[in-house]
GROMACS .gro file of N, CA and C in nm:
model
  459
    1UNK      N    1  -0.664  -1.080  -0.733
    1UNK     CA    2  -0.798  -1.043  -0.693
    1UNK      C    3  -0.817  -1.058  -0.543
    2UNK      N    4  -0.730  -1.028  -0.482
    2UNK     CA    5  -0.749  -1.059  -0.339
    2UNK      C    6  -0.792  -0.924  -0.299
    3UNK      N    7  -0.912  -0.957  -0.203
    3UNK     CA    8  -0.965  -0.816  -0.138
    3UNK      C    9  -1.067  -0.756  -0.229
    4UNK      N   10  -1.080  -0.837  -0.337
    4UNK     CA   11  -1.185  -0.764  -0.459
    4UNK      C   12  -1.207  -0.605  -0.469
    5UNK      N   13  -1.119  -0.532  -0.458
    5UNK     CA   14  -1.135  -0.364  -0.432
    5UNK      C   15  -1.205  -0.312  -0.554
    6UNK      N   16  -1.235  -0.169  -0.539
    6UNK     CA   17  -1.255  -0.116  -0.642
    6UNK      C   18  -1.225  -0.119  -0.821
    7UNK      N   19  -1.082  -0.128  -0.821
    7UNK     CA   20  -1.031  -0.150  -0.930
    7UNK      C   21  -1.039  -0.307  -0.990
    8UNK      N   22  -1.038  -0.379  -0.930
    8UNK     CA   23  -1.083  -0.540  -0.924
    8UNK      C   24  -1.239  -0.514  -0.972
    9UNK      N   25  -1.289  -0.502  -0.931
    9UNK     CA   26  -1.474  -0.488  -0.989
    9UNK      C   27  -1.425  -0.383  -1.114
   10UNK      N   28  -1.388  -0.288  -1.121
   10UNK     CA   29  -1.406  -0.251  -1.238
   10UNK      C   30  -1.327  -0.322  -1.372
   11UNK      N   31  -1.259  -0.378  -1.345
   11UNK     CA   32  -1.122  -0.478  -1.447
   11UNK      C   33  -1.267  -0.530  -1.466
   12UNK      N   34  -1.291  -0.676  -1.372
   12UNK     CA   35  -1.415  -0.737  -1.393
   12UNK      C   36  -1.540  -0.696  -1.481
   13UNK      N   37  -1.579  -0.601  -1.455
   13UNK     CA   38  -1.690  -0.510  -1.535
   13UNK      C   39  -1.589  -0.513  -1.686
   14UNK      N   40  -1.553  -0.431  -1.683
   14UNK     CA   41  -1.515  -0.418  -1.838
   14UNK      C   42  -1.508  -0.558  -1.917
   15UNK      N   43  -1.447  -0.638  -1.860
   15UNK     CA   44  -1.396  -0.803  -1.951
   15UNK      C   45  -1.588  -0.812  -1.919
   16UNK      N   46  -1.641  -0.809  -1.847
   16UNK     CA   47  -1.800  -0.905  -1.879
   16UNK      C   48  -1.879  -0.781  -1.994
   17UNK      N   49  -1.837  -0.651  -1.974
   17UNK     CA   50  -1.896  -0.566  -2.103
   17UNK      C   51  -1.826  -0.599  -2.234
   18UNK      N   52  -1.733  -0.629  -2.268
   18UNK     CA   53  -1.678  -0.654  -2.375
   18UNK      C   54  -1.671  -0.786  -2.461
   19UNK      N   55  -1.766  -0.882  -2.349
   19UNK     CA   56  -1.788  -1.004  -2.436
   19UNK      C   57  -1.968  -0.999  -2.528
   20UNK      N   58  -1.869  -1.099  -2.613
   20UNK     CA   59  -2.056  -1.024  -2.722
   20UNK      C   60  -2.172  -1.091  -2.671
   21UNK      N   61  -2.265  -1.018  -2.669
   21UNK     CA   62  -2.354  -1.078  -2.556
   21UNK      C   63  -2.431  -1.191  -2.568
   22UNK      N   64  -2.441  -1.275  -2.656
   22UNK     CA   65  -2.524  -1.380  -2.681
   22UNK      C   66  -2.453  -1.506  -2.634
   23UNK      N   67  -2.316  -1.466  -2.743
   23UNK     CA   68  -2.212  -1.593  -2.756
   23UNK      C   69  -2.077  -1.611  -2.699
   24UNK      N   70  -2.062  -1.525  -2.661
   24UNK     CA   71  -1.907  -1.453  -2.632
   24UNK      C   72  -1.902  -1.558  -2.519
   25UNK      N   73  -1.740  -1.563  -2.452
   25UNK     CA   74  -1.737  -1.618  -2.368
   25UNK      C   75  -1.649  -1.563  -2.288
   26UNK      N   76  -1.597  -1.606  -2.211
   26UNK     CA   77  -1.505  -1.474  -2.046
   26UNK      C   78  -1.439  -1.575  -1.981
   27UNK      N   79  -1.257  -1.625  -2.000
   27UNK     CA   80  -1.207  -1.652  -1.930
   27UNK      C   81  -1.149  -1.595  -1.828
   28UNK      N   82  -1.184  -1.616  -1.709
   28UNK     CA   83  -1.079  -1.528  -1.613
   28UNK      C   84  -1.001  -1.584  -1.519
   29UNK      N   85  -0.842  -1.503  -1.507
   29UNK     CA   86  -0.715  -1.551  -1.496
   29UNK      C   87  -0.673  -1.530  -1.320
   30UNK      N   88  -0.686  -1.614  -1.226
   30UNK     CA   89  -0.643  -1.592  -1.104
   30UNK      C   90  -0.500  -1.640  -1.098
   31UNK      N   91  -0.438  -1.549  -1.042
   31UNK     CA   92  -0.299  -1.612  -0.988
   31UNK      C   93  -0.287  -1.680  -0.883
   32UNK      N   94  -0.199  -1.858  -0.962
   32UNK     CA   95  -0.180  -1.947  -0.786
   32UNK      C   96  -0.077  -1.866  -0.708
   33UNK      N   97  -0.060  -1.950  -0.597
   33UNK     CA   98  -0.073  -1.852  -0.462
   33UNK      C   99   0.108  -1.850  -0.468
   34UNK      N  100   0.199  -1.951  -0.551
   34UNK     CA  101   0.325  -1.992  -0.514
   34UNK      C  102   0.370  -1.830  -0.601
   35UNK      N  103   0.326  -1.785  -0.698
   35UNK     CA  104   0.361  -1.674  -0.806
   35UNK      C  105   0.320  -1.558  -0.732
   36UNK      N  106   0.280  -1.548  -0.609
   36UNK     CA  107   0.272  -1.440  -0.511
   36UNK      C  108   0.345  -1.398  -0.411
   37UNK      N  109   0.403  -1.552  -0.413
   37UNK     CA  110   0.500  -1.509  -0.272
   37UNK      C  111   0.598  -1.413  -0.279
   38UNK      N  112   0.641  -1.321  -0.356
   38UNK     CA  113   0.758  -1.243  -0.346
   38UNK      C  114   0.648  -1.077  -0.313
   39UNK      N  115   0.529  -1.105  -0.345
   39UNK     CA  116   0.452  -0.950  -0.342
   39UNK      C  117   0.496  -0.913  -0.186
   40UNK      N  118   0.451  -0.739  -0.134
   40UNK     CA  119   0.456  -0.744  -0.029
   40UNK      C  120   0.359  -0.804   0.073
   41UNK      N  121   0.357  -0.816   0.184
   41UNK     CA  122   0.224  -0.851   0.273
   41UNK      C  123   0.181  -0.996   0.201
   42UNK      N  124   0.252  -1.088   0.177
   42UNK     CA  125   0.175  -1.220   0.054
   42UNK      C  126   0.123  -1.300   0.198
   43UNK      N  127   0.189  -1.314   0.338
   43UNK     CA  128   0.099  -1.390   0.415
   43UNK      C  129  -0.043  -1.338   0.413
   44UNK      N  130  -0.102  -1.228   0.430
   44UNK     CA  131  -0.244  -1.146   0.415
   44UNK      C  132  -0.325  -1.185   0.252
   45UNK      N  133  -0.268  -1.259   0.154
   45UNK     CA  134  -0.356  -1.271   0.031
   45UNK      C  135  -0.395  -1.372   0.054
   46UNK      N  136  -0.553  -1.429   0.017
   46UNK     CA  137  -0.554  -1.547   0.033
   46UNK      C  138  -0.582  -1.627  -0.037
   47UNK      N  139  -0.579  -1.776   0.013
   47UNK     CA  140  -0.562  -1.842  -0.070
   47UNK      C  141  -0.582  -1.876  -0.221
   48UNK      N  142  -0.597  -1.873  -0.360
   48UNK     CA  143  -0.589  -1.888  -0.466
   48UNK      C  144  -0.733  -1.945  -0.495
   49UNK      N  145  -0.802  -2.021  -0.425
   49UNK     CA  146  -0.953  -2.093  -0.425
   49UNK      C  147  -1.059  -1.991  -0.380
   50UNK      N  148  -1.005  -1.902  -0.258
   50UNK     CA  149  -1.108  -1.779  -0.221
   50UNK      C  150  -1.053  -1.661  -0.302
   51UNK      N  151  -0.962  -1.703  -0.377
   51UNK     CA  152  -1.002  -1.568  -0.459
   51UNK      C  153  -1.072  -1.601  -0.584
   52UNK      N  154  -1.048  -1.688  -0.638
   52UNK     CA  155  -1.126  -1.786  -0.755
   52UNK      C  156  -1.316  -1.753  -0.711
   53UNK      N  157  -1.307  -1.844  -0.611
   53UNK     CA  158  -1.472  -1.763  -0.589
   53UNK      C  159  -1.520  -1.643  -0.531
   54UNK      N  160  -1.490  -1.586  -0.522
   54UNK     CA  161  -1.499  -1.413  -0.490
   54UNK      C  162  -1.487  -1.306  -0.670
   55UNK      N  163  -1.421  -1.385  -0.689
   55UNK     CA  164  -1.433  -1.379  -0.850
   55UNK      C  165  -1.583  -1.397  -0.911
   56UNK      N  166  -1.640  -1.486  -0.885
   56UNK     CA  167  -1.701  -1.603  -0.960
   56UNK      C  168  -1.841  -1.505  -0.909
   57UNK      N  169  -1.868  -1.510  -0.791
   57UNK     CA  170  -1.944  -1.472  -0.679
   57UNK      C  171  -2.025  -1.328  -0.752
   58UNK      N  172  -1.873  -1.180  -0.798
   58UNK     CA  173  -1.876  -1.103  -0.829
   58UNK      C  174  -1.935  -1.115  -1.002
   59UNK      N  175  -1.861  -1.195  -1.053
   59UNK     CA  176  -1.935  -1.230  -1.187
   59UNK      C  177  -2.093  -1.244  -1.217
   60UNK      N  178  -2.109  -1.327  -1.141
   60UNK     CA  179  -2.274  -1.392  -1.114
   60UNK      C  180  -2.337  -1.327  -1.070
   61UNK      N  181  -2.327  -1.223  -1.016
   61UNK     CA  182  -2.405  -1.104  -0.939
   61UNK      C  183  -2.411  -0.986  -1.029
   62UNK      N  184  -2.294  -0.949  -1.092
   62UNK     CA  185  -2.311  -0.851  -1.208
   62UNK      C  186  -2.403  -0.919  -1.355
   63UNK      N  187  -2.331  -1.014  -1.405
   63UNK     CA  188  -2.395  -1.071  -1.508
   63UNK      C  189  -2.462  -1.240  -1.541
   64UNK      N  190  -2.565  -1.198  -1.437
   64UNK     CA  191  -2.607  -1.390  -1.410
   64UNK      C  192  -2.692  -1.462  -1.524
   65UNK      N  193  -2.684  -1.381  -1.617
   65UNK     CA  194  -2.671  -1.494  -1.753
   65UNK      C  195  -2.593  -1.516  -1.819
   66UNK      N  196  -2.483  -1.468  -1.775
   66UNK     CA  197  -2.354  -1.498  -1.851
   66UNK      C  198  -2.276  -1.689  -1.761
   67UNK      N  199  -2.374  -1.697  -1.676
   67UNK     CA  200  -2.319  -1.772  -1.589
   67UNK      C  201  -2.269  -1.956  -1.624
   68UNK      N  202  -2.296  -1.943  -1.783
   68UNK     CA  203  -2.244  -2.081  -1.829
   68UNK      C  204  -2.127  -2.046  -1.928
   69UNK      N  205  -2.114  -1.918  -1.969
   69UNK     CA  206  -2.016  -1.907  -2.065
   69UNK      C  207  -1.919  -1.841  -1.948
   70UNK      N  208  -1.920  -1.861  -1.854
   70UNK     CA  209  -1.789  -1.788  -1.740
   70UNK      C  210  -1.719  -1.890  -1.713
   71UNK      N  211  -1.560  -1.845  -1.711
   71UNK     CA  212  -1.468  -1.980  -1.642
   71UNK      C  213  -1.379  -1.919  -1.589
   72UNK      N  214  -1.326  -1.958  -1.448
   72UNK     CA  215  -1.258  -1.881  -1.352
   72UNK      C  216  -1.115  -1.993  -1.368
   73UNK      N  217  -0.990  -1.937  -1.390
   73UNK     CA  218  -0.908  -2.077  -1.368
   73UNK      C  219  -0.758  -2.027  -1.291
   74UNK      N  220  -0.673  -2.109  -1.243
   74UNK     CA  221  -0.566  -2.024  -1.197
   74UNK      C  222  -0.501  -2.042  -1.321
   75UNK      N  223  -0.417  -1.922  -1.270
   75UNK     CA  224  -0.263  -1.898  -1.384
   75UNK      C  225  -0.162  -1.945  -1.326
   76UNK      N  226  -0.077  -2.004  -1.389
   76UNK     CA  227   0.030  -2.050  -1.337
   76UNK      C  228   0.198  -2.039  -1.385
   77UNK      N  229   0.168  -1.949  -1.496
   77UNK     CA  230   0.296  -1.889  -1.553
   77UNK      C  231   0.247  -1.714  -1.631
   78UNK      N  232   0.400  -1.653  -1.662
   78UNK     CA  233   0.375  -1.545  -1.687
   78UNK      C  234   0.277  -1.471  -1.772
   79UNK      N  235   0.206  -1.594  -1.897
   79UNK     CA  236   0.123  -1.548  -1.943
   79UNK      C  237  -0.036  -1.586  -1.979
   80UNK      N  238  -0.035  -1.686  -1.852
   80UNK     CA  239  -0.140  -1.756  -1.855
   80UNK      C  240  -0.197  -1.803  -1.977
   81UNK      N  241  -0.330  -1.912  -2.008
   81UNK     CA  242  -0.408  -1.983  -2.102
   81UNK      C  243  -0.360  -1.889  -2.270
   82UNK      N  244  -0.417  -1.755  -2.284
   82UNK     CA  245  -0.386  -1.661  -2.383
   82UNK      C  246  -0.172  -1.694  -2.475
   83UNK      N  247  -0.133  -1.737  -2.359
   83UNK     CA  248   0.040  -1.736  -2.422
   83UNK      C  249   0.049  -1.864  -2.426
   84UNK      N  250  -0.048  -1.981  -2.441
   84UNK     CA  251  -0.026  -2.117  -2.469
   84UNK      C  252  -0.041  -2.160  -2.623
   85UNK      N  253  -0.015  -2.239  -2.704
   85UNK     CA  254  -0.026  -2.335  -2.790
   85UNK      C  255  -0.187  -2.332  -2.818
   86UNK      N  256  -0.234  -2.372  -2.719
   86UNK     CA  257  -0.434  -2.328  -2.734
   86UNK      C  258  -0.475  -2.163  -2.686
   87UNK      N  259  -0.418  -2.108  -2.705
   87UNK     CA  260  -0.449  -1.973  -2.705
   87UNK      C  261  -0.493  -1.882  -2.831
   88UNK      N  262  -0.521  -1.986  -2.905
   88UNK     CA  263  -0.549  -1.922  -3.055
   88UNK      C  264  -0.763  -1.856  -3.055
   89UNK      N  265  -0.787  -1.898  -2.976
   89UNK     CA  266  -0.951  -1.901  -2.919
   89UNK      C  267  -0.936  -1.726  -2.874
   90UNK      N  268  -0.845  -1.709  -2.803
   90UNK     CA  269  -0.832  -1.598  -2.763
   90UNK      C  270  -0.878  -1.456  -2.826
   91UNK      N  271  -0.927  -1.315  -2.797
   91UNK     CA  272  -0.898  -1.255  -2.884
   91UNK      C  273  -0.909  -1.119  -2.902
   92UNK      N  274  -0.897  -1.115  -2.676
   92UNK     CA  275  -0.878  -0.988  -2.629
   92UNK      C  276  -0.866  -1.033  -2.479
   93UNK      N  277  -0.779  -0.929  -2.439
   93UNK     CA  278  -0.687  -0.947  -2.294
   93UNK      C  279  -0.741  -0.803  -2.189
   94UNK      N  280  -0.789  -0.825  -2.093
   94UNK     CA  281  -0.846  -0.718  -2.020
   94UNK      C  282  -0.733  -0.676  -1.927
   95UNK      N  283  -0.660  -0.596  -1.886
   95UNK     CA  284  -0.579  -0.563  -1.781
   95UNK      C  285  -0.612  -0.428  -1.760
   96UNK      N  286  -0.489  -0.390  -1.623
   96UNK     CA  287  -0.537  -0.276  -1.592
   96UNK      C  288  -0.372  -0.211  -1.610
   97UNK      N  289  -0.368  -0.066  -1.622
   97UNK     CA  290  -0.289  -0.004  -1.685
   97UNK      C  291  -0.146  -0.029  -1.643
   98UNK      N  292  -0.110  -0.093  -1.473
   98UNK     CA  293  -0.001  -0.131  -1.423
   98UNK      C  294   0.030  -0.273  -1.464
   99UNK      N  295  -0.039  -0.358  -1.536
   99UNK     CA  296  -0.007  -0.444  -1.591
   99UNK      C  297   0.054  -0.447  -1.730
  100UNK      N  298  -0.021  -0.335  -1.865
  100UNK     CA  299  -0.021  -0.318  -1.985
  100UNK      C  300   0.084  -0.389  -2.022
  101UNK      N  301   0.224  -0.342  -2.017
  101UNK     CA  302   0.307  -0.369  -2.061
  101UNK      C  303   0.339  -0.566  -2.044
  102UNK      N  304   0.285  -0.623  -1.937
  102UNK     CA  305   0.276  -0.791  -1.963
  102UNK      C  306   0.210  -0.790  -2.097
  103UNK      N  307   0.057  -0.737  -2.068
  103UNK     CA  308  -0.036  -0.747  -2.213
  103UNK      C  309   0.105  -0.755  -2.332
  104UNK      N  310   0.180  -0.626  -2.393
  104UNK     CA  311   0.246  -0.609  -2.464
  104UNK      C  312   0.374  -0.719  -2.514
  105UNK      N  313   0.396  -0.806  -2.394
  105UNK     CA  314   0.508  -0.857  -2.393
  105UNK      C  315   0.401  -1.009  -2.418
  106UNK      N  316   0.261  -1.032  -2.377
  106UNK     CA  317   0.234  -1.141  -2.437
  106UNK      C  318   0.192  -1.118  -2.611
  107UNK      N  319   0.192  -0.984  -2.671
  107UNK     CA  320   0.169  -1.033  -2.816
  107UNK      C  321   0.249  -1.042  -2.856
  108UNK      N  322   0.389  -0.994  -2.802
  108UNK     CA  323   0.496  -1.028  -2.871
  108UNK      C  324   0.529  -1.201  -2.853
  109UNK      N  325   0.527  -1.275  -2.740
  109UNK     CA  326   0.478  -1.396  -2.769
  109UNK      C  327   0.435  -1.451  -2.856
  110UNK      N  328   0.287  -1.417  -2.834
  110UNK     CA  329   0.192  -1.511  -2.909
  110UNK      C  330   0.252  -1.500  -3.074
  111UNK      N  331   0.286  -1.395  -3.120
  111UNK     CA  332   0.302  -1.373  -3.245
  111UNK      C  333   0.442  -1.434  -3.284
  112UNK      N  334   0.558  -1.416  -3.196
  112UNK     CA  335   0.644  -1.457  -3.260
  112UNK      C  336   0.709  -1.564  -3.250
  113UNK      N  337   0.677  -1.636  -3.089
  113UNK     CA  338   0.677  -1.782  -3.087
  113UNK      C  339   0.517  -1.878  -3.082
  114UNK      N  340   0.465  -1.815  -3.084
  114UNK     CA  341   0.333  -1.945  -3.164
  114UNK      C  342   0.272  -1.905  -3.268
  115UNK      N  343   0.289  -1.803  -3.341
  115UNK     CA  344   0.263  -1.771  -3.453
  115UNK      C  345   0.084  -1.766  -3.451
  116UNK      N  346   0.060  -1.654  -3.324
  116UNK     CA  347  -0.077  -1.667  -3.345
  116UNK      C  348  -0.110  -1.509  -3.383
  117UNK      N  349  -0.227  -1.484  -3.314
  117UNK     CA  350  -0.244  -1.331  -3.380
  117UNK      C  351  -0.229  -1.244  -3.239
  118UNK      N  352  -0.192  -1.162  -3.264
  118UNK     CA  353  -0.172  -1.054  -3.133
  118UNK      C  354  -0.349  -0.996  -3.045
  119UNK      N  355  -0.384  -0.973  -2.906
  119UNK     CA  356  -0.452  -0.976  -2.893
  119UNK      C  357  -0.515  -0.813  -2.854
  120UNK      N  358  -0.647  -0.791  -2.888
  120UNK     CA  359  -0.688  -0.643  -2.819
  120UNK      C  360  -0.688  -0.628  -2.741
  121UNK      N  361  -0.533  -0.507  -2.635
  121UNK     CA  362  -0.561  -0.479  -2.494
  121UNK      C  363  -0.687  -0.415  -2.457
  122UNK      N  364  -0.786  -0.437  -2.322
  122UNK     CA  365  -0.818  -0.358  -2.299
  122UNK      C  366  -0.832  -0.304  -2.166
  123UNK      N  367  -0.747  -0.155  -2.143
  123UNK     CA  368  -0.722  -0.140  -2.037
  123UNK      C  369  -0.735  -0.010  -1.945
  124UNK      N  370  -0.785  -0.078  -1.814
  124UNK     CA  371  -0.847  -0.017  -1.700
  124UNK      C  372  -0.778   0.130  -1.700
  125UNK      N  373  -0.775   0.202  -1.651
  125UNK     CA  374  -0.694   0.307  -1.554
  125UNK      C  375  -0.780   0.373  -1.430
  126UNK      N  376  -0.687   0.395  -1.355
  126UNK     CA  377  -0.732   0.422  -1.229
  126UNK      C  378  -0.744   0.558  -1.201
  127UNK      N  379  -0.897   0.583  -1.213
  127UNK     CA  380  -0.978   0.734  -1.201
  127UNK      C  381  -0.999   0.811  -1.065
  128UNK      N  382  -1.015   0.685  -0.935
  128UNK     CA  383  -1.064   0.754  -0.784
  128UNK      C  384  -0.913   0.811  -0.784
  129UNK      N  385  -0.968   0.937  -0.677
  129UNK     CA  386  -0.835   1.041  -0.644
  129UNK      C  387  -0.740   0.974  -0.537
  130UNK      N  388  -0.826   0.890  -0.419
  130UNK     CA  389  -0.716   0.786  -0.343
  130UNK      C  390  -0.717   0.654  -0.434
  131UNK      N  391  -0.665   0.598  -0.500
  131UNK     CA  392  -0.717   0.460  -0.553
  131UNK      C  393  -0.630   0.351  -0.458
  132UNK      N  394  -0.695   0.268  -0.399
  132UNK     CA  395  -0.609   0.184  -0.337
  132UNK      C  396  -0.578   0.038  -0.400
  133UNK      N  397  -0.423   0.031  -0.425
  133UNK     CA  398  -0.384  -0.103  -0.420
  133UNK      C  399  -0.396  -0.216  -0.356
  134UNK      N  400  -0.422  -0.311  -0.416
  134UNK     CA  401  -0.394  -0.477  -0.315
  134UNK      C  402  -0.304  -0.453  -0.225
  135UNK      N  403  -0.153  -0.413  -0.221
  135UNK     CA  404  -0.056  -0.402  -0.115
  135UNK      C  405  -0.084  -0.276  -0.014
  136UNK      N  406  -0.130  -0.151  -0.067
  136UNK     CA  407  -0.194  -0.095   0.060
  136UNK      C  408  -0.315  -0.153   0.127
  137UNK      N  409  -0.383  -0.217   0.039
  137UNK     CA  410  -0.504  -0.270   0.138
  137UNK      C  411  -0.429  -0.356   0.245
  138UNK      N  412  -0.370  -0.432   0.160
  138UNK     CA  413  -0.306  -0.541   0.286
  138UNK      C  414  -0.212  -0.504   0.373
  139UNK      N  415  -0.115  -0.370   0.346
  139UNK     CA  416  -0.049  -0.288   0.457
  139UNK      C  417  -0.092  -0.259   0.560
  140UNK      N  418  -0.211  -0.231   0.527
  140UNK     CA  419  -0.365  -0.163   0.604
  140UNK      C  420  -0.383  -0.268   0.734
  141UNK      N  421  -0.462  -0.358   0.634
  141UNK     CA  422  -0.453  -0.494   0.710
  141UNK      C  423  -0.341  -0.520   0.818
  142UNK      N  424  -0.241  -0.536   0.752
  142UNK     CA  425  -0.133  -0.587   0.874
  142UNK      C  426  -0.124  -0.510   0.990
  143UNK      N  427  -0.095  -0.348   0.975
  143UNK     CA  428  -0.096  -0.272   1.062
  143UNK      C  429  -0.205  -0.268   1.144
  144UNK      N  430  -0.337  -0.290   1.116
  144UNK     CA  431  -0.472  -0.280   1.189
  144UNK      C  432  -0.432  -0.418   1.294
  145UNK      N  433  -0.372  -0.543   1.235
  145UNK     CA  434  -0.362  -0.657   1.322
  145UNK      C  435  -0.258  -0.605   1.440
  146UNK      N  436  -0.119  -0.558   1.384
  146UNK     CA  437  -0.029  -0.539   1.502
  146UNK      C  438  -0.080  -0.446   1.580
  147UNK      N  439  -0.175  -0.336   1.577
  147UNK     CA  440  -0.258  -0.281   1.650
  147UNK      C  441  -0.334  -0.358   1.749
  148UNK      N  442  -0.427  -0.449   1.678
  148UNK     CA  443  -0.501  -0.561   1.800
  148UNK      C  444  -0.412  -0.635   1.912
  149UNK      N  445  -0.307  -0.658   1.824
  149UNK     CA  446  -0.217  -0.747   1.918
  149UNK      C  447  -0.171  -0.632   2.022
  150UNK      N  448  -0.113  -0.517   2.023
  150UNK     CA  449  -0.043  -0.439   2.106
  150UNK      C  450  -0.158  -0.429   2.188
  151UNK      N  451  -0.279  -0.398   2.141
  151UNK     CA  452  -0.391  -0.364   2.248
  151UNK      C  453  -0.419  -0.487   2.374
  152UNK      N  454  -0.397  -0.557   2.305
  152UNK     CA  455  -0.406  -0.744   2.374
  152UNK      C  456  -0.283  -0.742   2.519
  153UNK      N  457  -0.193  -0.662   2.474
  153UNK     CA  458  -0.077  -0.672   2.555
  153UNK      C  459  -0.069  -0.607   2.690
   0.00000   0.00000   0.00000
């Protein structure tokens, strides 16, 4: 969720439309910052806490009565809270279509080493005609900086 772009608000939107509205509840999964370092541009993401609240921020502003049943937490392995032992609470996974196939590879998990129930993907796809990625945004980014700096020179 770094850079909160377009596709980030809409992931977001869908997981807060799809919880039932009274009772439902909305975990959401930030990645710590060490499970980033191989992306491109990973000095430009930041830290794991500002993306946690930029999250949170975006939540509360779209749906601010949802604001006691929301929990923002980091992830810290491939299949976050949902592919744990307590993941049985679980009982739908929001991603976006370049992810799906994790989704896929956690029900095969959940089902065949914790013997839980497989979960409902539900997932984004990307409709704008430019849609921009986290790594072009932050390409963007970098290049706009080595620009300042050359100008500096």
């Amino acid at each position: 969720f770094d850079g909160m772009h377009y596709g980030h608000r809409k992931l977001l939107t869908l997981a807060v439309s799809s919880v039932q509205p009274q009772t439902g509840k909305l975990l959401v999964g930030v990645t710590v910052d060490e499970m980033l370092r191989h992306k491109q541009y990973s000095e430009l993401i930041p830290r794991v806490e500002e993306r946690m609240e930029g999250v949170r921020q975006f939540i509360h502003q779209l749906a601010p009565g949802m604001k006691n049943r929301i929990r923002v937490v980091e992830i810290n392995d491939a299949y976050g809270p949902p592919g744990s032992k307590d993941g049985a609470d679980f009982d739908a996974l929001v991603l976006s279509h370049e992810t799906l196939e994790t989704g896929h590879l956690l029900n095969q998990h959940r089902v065949k080493s914790l013997g839980l129930d497989p979960l409902v993907l539900l997932c984004t796809r990307r409709t704008e005609p430019n849609g921009m990625s986290s790594t072009a945004l932050r390409r963007l980014r970098s290049m706009s900086q080595v620009e300042e700096r050359l100008e500096k020179v």
